Short mmCIF file of C-alpha atoms in Angstrom, two decimals:
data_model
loop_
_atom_site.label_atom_id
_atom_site.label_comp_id
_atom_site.label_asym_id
_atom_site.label_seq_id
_atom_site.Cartn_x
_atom_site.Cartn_y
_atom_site.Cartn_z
CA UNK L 11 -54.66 19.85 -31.25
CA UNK L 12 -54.58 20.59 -34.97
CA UNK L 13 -53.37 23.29 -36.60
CA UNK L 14 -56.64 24.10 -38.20
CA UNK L 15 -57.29 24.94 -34.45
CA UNK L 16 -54.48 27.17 -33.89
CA UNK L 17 -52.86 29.03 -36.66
CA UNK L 18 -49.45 28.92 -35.33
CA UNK L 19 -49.05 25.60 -35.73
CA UNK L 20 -48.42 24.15 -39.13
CA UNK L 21 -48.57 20.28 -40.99
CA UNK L 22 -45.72 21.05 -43.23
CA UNK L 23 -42.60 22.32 -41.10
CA UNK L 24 -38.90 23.66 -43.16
CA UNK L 25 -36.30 23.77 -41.28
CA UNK L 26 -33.08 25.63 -43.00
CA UNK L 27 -29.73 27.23 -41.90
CA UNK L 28 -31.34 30.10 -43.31
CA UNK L 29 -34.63 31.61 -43.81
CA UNK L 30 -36.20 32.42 -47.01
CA UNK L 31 -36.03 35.99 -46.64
CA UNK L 32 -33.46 39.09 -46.27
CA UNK L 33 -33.78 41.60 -44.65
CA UNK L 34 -32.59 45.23 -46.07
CA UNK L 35 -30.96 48.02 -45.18
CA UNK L 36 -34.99 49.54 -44.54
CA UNK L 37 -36.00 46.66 -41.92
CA UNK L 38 -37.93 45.53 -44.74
CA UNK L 39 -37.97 42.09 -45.67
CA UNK L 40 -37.29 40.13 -49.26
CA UNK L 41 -37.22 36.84 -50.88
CA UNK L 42 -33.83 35.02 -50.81
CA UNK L 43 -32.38 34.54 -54.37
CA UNK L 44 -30.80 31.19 -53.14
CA UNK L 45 -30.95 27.95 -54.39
CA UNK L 46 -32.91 26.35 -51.85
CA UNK L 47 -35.29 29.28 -51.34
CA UNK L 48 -36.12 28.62 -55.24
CA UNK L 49 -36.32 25.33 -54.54
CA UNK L 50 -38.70 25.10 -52.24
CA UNK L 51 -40.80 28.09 -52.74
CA UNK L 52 -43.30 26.88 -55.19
CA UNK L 53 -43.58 23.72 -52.21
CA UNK L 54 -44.12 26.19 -49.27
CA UNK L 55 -46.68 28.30 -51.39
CA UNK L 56 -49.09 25.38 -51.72
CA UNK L 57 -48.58 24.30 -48.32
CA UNK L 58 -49.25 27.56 -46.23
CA UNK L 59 -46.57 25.74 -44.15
CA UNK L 60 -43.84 27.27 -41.50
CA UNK L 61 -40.47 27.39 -42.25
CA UNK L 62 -37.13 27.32 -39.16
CA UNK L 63 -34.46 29.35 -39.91
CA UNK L 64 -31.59 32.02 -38.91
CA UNK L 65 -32.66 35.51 -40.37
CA UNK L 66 -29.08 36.12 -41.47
CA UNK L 67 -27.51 38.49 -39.07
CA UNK L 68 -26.02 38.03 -35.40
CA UNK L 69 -27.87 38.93 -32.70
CA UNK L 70 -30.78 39.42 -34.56
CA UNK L 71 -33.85 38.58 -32.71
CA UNK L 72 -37.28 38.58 -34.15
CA UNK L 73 -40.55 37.87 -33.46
CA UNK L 74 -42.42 35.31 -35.87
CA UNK L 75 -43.87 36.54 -38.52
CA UNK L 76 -45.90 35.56 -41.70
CA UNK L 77 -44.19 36.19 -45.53
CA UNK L 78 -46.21 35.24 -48.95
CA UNK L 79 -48.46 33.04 -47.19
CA UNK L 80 -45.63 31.26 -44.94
CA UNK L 81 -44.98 31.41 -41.18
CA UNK L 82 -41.47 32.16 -40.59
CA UNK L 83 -40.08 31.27 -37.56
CA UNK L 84 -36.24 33.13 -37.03
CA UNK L 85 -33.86 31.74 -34.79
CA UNK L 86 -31.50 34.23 -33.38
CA UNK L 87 -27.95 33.09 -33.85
CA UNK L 88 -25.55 34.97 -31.32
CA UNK L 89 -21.67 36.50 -33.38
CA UNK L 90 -20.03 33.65 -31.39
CA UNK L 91 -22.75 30.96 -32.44
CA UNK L 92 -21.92 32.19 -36.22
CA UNK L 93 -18.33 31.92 -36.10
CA UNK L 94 -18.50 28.15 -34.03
CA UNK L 95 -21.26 27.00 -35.31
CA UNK L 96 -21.67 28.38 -38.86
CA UNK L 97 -18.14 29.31 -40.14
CA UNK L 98 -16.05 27.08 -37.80
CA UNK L 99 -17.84 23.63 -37.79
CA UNK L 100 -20.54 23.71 -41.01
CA UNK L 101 -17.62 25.58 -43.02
CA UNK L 102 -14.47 24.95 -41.42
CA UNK L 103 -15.09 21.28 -41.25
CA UNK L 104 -17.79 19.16 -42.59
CA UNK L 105 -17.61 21.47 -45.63
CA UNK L 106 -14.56 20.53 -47.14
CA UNK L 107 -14.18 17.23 -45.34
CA UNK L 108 -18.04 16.40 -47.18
CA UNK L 109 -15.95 17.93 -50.66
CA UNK L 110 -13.51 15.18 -51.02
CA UNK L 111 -10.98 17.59 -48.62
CA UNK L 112 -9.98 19.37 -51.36
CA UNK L 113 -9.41 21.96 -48.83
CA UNK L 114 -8.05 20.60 -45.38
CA UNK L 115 -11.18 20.31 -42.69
CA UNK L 116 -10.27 21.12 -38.92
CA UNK L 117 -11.27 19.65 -36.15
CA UNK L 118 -12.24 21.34 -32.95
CA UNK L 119 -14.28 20.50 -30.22
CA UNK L 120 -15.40 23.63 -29.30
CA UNK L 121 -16.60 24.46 -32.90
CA UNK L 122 -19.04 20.45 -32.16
CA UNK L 123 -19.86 21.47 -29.24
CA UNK L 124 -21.42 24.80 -30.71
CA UNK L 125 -22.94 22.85 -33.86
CA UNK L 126 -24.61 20.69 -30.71
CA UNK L 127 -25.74 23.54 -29.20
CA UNK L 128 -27.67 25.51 -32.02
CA UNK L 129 -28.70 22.57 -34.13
CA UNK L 130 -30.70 21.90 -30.57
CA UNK L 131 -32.22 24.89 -30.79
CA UNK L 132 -33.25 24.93 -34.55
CA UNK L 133 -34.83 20.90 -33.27
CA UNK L 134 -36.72 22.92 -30.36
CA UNK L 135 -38.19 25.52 -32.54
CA UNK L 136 -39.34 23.37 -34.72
CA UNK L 137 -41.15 20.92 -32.46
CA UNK L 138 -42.83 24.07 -30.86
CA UNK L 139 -44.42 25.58 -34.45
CA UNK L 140 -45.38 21.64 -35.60
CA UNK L 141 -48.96 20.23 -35.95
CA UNK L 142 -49.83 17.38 -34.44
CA UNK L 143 -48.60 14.07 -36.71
CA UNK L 144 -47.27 17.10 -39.04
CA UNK L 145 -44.36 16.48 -41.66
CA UNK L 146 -41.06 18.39 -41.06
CA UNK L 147 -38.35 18.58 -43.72
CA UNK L 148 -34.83 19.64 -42.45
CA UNK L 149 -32.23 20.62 -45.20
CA UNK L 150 -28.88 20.42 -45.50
CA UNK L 151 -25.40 19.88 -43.80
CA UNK L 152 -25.60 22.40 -41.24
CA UNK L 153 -28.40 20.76 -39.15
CA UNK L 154 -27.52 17.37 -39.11
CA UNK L 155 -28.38 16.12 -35.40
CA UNK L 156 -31.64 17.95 -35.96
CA UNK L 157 -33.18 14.39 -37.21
CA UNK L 158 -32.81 12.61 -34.38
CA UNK L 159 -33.24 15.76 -31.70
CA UNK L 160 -36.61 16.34 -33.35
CA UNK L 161 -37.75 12.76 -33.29
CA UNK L 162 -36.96 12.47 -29.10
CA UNK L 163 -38.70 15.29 -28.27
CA UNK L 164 -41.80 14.82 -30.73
CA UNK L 165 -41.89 11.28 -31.83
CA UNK L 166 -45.38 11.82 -33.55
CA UNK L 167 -43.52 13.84 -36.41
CA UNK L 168 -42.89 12.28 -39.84
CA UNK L 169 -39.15 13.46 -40.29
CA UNK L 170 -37.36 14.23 -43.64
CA UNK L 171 -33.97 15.10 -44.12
CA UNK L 172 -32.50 16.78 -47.45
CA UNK L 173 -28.86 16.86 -47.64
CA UNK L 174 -27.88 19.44 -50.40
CA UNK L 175 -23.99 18.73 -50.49
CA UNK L 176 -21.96 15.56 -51.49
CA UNK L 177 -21.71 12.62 -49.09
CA UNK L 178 -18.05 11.33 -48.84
CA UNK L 179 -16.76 8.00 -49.12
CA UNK L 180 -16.33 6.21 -46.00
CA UNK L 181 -12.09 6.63 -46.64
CA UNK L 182 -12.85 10.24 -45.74
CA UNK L 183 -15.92 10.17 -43.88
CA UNK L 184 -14.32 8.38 -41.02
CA UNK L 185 -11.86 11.20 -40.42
CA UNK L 186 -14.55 12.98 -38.67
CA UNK L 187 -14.38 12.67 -34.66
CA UNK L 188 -18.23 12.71 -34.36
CA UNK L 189 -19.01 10.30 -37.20
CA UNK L 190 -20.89 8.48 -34.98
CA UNK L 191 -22.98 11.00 -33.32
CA UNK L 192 -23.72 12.79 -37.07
CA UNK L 193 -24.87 9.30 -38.25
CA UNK L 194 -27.46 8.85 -35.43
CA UNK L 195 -28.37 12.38 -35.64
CA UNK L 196 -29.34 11.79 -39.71
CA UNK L 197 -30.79 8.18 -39.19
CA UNK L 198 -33.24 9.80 -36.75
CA UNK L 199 -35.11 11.06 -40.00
CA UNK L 200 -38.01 8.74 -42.24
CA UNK L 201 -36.59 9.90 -45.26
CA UNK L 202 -32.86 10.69 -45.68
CA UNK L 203 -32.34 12.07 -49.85
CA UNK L 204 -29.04 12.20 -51.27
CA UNK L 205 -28.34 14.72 -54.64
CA UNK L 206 -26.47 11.49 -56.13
CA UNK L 207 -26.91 7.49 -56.07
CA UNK L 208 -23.23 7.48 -54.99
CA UNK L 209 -24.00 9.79 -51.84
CA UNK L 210 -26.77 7.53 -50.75
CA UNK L 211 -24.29 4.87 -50.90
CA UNK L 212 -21.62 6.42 -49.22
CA UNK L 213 -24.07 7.21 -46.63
CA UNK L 214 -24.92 3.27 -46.29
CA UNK L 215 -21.69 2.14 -46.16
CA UNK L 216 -20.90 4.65 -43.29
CA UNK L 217 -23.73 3.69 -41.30
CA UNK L 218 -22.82 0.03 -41.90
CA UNK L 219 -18.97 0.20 -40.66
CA UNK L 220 -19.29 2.61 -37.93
CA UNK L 221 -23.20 1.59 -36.81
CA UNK L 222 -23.26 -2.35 -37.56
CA UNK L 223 -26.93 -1.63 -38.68
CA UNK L 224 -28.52 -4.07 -41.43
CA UNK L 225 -28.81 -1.70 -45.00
CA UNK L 226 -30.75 -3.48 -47.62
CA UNK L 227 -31.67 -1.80 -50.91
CA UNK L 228 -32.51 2.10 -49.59
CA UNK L 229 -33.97 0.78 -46.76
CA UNK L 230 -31.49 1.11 -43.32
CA UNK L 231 -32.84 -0.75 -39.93
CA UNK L 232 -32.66 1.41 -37.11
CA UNK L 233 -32.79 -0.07 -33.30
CA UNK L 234 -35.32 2.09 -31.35
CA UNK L 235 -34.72 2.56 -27.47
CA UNK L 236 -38.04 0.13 -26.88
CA UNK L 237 -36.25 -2.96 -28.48
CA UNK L 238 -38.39 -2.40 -31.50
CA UNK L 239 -36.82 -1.31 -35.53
CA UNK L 240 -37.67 1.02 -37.87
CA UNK L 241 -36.93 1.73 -41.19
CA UNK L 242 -35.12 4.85 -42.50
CA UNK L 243 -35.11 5.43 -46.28
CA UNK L 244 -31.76 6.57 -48.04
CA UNK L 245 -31.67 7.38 -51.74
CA UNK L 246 -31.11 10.19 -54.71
CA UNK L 247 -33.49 12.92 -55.15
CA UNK L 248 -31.46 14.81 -57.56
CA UNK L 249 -32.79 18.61 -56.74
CA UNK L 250 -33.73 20.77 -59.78
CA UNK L 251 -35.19 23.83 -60.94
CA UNK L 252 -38.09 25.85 -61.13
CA UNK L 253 -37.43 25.68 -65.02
CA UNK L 254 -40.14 27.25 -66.68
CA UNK L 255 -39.64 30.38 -64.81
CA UNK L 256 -36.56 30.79 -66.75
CA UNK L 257 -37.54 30.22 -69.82
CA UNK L 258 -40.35 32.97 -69.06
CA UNK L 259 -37.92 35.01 -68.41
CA UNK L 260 -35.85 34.19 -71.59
CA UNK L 261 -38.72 34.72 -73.21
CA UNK L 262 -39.04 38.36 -72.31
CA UNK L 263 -38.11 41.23 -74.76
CA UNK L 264 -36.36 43.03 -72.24
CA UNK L 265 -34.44 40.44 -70.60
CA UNK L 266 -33.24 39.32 -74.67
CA UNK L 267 -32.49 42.86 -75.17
CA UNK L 268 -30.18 42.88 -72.20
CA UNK L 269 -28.85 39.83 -73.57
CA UNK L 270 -28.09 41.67 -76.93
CA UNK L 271 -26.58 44.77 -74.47
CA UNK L 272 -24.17 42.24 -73.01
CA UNK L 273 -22.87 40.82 -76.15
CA UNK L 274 -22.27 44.85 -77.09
CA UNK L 275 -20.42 45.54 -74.25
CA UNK L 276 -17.92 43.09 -74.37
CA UNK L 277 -17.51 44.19 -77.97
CA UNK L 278 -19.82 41.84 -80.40
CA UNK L 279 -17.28 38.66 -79.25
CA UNK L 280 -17.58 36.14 -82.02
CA UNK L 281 -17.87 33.43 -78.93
CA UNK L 282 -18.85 34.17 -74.81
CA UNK L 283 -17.59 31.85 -72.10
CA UNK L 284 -19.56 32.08 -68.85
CA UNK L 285 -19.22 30.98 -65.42
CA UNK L 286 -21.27 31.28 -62.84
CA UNK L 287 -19.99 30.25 -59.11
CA UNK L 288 -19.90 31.29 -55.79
CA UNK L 289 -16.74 31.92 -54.83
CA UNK L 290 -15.23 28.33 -53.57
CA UNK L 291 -12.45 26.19 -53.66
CA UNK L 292 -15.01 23.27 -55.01
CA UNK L 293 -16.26 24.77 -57.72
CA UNK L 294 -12.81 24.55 -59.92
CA UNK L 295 -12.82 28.37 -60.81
CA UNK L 296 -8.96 28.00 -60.87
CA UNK L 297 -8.75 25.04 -63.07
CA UNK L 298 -11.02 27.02 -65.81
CA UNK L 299 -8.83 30.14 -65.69
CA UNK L 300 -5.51 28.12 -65.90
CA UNK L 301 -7.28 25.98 -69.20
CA UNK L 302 -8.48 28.98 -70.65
CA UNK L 303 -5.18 31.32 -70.28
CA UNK L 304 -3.39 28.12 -71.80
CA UNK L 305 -5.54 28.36 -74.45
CA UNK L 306 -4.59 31.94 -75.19
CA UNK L 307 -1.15 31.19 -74.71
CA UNK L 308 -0.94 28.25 -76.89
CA UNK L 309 -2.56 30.23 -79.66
CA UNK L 310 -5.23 27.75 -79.92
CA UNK L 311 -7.99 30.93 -79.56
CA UNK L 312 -7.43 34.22 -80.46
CA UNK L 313 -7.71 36.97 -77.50
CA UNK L 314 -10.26 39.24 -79.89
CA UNK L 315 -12.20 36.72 -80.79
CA UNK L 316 -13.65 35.18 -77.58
CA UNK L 317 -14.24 36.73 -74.21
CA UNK L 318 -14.68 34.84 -70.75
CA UNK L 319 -17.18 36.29 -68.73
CA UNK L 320 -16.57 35.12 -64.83
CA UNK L 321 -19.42 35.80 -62.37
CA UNK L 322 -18.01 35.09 -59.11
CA UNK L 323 -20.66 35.82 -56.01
CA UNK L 324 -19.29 36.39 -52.25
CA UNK L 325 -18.85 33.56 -49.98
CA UNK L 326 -17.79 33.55 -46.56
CA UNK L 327 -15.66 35.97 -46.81
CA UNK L 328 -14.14 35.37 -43.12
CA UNK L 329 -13.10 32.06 -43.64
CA UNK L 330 -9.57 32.06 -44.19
CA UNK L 331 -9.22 29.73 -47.40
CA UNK L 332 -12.13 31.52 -49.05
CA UNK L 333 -10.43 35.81 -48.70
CA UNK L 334 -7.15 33.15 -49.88
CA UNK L 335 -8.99 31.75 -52.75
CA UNK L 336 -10.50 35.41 -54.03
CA UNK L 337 -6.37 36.68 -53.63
CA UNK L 338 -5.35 33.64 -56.26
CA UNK L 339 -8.78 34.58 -58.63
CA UNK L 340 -7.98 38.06 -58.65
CA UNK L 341 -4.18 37.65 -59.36
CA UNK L 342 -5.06 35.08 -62.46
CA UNK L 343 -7.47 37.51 -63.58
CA UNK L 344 -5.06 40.26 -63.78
CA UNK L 345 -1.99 38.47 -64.73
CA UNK L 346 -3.98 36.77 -68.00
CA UNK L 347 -5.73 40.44 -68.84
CA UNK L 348 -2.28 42.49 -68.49
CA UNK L 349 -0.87 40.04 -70.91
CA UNK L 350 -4.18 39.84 -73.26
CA UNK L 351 -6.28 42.86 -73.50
CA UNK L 352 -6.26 45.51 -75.58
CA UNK L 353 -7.66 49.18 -75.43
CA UNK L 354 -10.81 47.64 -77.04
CA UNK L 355 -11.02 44.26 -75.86
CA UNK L 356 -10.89 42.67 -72.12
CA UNK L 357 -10.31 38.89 -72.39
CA UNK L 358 -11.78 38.12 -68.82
CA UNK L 359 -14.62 40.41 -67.47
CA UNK L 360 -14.66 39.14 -63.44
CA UNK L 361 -17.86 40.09 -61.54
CA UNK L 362 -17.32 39.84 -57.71
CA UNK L 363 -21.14 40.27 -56.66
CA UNK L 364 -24.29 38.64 -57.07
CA UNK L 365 -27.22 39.31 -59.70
CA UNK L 366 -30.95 39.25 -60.11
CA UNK L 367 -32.52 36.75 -61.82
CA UNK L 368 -33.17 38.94 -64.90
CA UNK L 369 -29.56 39.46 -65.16
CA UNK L 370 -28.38 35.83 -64.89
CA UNK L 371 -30.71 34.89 -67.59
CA UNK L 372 -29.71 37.50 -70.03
CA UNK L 373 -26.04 36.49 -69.21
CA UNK L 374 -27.60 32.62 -70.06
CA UNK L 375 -29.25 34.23 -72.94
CA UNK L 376 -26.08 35.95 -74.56
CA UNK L 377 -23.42 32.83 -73.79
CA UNK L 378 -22.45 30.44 -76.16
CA UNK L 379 -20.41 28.04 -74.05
CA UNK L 380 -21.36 27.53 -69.99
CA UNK L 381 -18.38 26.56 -67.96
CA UNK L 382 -19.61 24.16 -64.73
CA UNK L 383 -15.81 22.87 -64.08
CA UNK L 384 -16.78 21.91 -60.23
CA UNK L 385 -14.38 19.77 -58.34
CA UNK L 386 -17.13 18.18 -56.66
CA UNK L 387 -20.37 19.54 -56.04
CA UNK L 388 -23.67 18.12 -54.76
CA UNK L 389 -26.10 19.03 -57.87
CA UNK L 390 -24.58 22.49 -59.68
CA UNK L 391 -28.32 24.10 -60.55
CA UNK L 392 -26.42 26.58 -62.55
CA UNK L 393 -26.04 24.21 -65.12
CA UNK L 394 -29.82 23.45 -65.37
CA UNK L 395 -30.50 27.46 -64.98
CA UNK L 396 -28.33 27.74 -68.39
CA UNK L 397 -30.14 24.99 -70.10
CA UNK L 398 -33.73 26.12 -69.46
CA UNK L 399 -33.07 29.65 -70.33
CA UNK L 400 -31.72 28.56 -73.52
CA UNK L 401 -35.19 28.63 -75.73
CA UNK L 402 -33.19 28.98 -79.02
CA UNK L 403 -32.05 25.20 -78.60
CA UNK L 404 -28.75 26.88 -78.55
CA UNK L 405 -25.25 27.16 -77.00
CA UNK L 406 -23.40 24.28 -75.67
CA UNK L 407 -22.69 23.52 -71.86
CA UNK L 408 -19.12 21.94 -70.62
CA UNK L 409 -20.12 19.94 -67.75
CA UNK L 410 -17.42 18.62 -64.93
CA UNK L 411 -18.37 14.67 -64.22
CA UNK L 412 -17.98 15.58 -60.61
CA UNK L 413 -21.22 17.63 -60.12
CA UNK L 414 -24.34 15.88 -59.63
CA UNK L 415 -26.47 17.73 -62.64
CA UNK L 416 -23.76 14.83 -64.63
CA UNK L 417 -25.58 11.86 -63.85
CA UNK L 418 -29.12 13.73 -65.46
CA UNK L 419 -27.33 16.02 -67.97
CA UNK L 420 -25.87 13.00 -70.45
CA UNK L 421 -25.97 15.41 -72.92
CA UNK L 422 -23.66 17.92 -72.34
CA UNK L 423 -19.65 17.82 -72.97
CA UNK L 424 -18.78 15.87 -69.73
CA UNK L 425 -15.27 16.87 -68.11
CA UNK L 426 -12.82 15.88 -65.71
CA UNK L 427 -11.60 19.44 -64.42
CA UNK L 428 -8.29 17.95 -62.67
CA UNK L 429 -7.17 17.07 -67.06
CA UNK L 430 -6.38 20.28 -68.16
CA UNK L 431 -5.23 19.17 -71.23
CA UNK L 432 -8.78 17.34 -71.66
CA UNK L 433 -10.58 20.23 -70.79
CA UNK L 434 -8.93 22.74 -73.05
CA UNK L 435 -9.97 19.86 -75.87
CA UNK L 436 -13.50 20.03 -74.78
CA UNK L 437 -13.84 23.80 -73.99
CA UNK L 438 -12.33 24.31 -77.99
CA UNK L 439 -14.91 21.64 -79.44
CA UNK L 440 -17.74 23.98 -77.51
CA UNK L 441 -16.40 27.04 -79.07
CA UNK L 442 -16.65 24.94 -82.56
CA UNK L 443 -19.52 23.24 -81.97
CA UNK L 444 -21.52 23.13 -85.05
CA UNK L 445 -25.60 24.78 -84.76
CA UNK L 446 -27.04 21.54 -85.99
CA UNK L 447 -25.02 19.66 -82.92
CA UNK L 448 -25.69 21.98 -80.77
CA UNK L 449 -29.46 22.38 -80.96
CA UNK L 450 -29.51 18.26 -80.70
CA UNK L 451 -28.00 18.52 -77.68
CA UNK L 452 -30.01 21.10 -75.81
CA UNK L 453 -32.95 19.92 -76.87
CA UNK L 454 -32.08 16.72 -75.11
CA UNK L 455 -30.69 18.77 -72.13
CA UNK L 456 -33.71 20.75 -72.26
CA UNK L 457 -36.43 17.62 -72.19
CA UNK L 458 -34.34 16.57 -69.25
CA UNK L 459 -34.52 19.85 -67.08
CA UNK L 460 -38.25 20.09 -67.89
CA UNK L 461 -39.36 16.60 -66.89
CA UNK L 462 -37.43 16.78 -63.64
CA UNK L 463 -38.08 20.32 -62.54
CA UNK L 464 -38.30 21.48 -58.56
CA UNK L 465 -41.71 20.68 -58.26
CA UNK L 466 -41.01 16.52 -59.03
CA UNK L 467 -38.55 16.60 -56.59
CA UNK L 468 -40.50 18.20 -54.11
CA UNK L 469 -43.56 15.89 -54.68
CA UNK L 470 -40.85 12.68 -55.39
CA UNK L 471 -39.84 13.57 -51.60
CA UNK L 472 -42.67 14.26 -50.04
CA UNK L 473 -44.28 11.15 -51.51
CA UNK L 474 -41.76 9.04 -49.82
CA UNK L 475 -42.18 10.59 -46.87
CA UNK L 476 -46.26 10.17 -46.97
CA UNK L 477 -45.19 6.28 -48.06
CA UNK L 478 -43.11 6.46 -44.34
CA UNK L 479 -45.85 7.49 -42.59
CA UNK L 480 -48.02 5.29 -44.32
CA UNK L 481 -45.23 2.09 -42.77
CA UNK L 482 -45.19 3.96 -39.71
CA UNK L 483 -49.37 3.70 -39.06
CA UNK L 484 -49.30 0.26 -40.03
CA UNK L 485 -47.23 -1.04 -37.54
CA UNK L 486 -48.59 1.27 -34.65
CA UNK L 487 -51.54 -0.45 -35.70
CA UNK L 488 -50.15 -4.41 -36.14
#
């Protein structure tokens, strides 16, 4: 049966944590403004495919539905699943373990046994909505075992698996008391893609030492229950942008005349700092408040003259190390702005809440420096949102060497955000940077973004997952 025949069955399956829609306070639903909803939009458009995921509220339960020319499928996700399977084990645990621990990860088995549970019903779902031979991309760190769930109960499928966050060495990987059962539940997909060469590796060397399975080049052999092999294929898809919609945007009167409000507003500056974060302990918020009150206090910048603007979105707000995190921000914040401001001038403008687009770009638009001082982080597109908006071949962007956009963004100033002392240097030089420096570099940046934009990492993907199938038919046929 294809799914020309019936209509609720689709050749291009997503399956996400999430799906790419909210749902108001009306009952009426709206795009995402996520990352991966960006991402992948363009993709799903072309595709009139179905996309897997949790609507966004417990106990939600709805009926499948069709969005912008995309079948959504909602799983319903019950208050306990979200707090065992979503806060407790994806947040709780392989978060920060997958983040170098830079907060502790705990362990508990009732929080596995829930992540079990509901990644087996995002696996069933998806087998039920998919076409005959049809491809089915599962993203990200939440669904793990959905791989090799999806490939026992419909072995016909061509499987792909994105994984959005860092993989971890195997020093820290091997904490984890399921390592083995998360490895077989990823290996069950065609196509594994890593953000970073390094995370592919990781991911080889795991499978290697816990596994014993022969890895050679991106290819991984994986022992099938008939005495047979396959291959699985683990490499870097570094994930990107859909970047000429910003610069659309930045191209907008209104959206520059925002930008020109902004700049007002904080009182004509002569220089704007901006970050742009959610609210986590990886993405080095602290470390870029601590260089930048140093720099007040050492006298190295003037408080009148340059103004940090720190856009700091909601995150999990009832996991304990993320309402302890916000506490620390907001105490910075206040300490460094007592000591600072004056009746005309505020020296950090925090922004606990999320924007629109529009906003972010005018933001883009009317910053001269971009802080990205992540601790680790799988890509950062916040860093490639900044350069594509920036049409004027301006501003300069201070990059931490421990976020993926690094190993595709040569040009910016590259940081290590644990040397304060270094980044204080480099966040100064930014400040100085000269126009004729500055435009080399973005226009660099900017080539860079453009060339490697969402849509050739969607088609880079899916290419290498049409190549698997391709494999696959030829030795059903040998």
């Amino acid at each position: 049966m294809t799914s020309a025949q019936t209509p609720d069955l689709a050749d291009l399956v997503v399956v996400a944590n999430r799906l790419p829609v909210d749902r108001g306070d009306d009952g009426e639903w709206k795009r995402s403004p996520g990352g991966l909803v960006t991402a992948l939009e363009p993709m799903m458009r072309r595709a009139d495919g179905a996309w897997v995921g949790w609507p966004g509220k417990p106990d939600l339960d709805v009926e499948p539905f069709e969005f912008d020319g995309t079948h959504l499928v909602p799983i319903t996700l019950t208050e306990e699943d979200v707090e065992l399977y979503y806060e407790g084990f994806s947040n709780d645990t392989i978060w920060p373990l997958y983040h170098d621990v830079i907060a502790a990860p705990r362990y508990r088995r009732q929080w596995w046994d829930a992540y079990v549970r509901v990644n087996r019903r995002f696996a069933e779902a998806a087998a039920a909505v998919a076409a005959d031979g049809a491809t089915v991309w599962v993203q990200d760190y939440q669904l793990q075992l959905v791989p090799m769930m999806l490939r026992e109960l419909r072995p016909d499928l061509t499987i792909g698996y994105f994984h959005h966050i860092p993989f971890p060495a195997y020093g820290l990987y091997s904490q984890l008391p399921w390592r083995r059962q998360v490895l077989e539940g990823l290996l069950g997909a065609d196509v594994i893609g890593f953000q970073r060469v390094a995370d592919a590796g990781n991911f080889a060397r795991a499978v290697r030492r816990q596994l014993r399975y022969d890895t050679k080049a991106s290819g991984i052999t994986v022992p099938q229950p008939d005495g047979t092999t396959r291959t699985a294929l683990a490499k870097a898809f570094p994930i990107s942008i859909d970047a000429e919609s910003y610069a659309a945007l930045a191209r907008d009167p209104k959206v520059q005349a925002r930008a020109r409000e902004i700049r007002e507003g904080l009182g004509n500056p002569r220089k704007i700092l901006l970050g742009v974060d959610r609210l986590d302990y990886t993405k080095g918020i602290r470390h870029r408040l601590k260089a930048f009150g140093e720099l007040l206090e050492d006298g190295r910048i003037e408080a009148s003259d340059v103004t940090l603007v720190q856009v700091a979105s909601p995150s999990r707000e009832r996991v304990e190390a993320y309402a302890q995190l916000r506490d620390e921000i907001e105490l910075t914040v206040g300490r460094i702005n007592g000591t600072y401001d004056t009746t005309g001038h505020t020296v950090i403008r925090y922004l606990h809440h999320g924007y629109p687009r529009e906003e972010m770009v005018a933001l883009f638009l009317a910053a001269d420096v971009m802080l990205v001082t992540a601790l680790r982080d799988g890509m950062n597109l916040v860093a490639k949102e900044y350069v594509a908006s920036r049409i004027d071949n301006r501003g300069a962007l201070v990059l931490s060497e421990f976020a993926g956009a690094a190993d595709e963004l040569g040009s910016a100033l590259l940081i290590n955000p644990h040397d304060i002392v270094g980044m204080k240097d480099t966040i100064l030089r930014a400040i100085d940077m000269p126009g004729a420096e500055q435009g080399r570099r973005m226009r660099a940046l900017r080539r860079r973004v453009f060339e490697h934009d969402v849509d050739a990492w969607s088609r880079s993907f899916l290419a290498a997952l049409e190549q698997a199938r391709g494999r696959t038919e030829s030795a059903a046929h040998a």
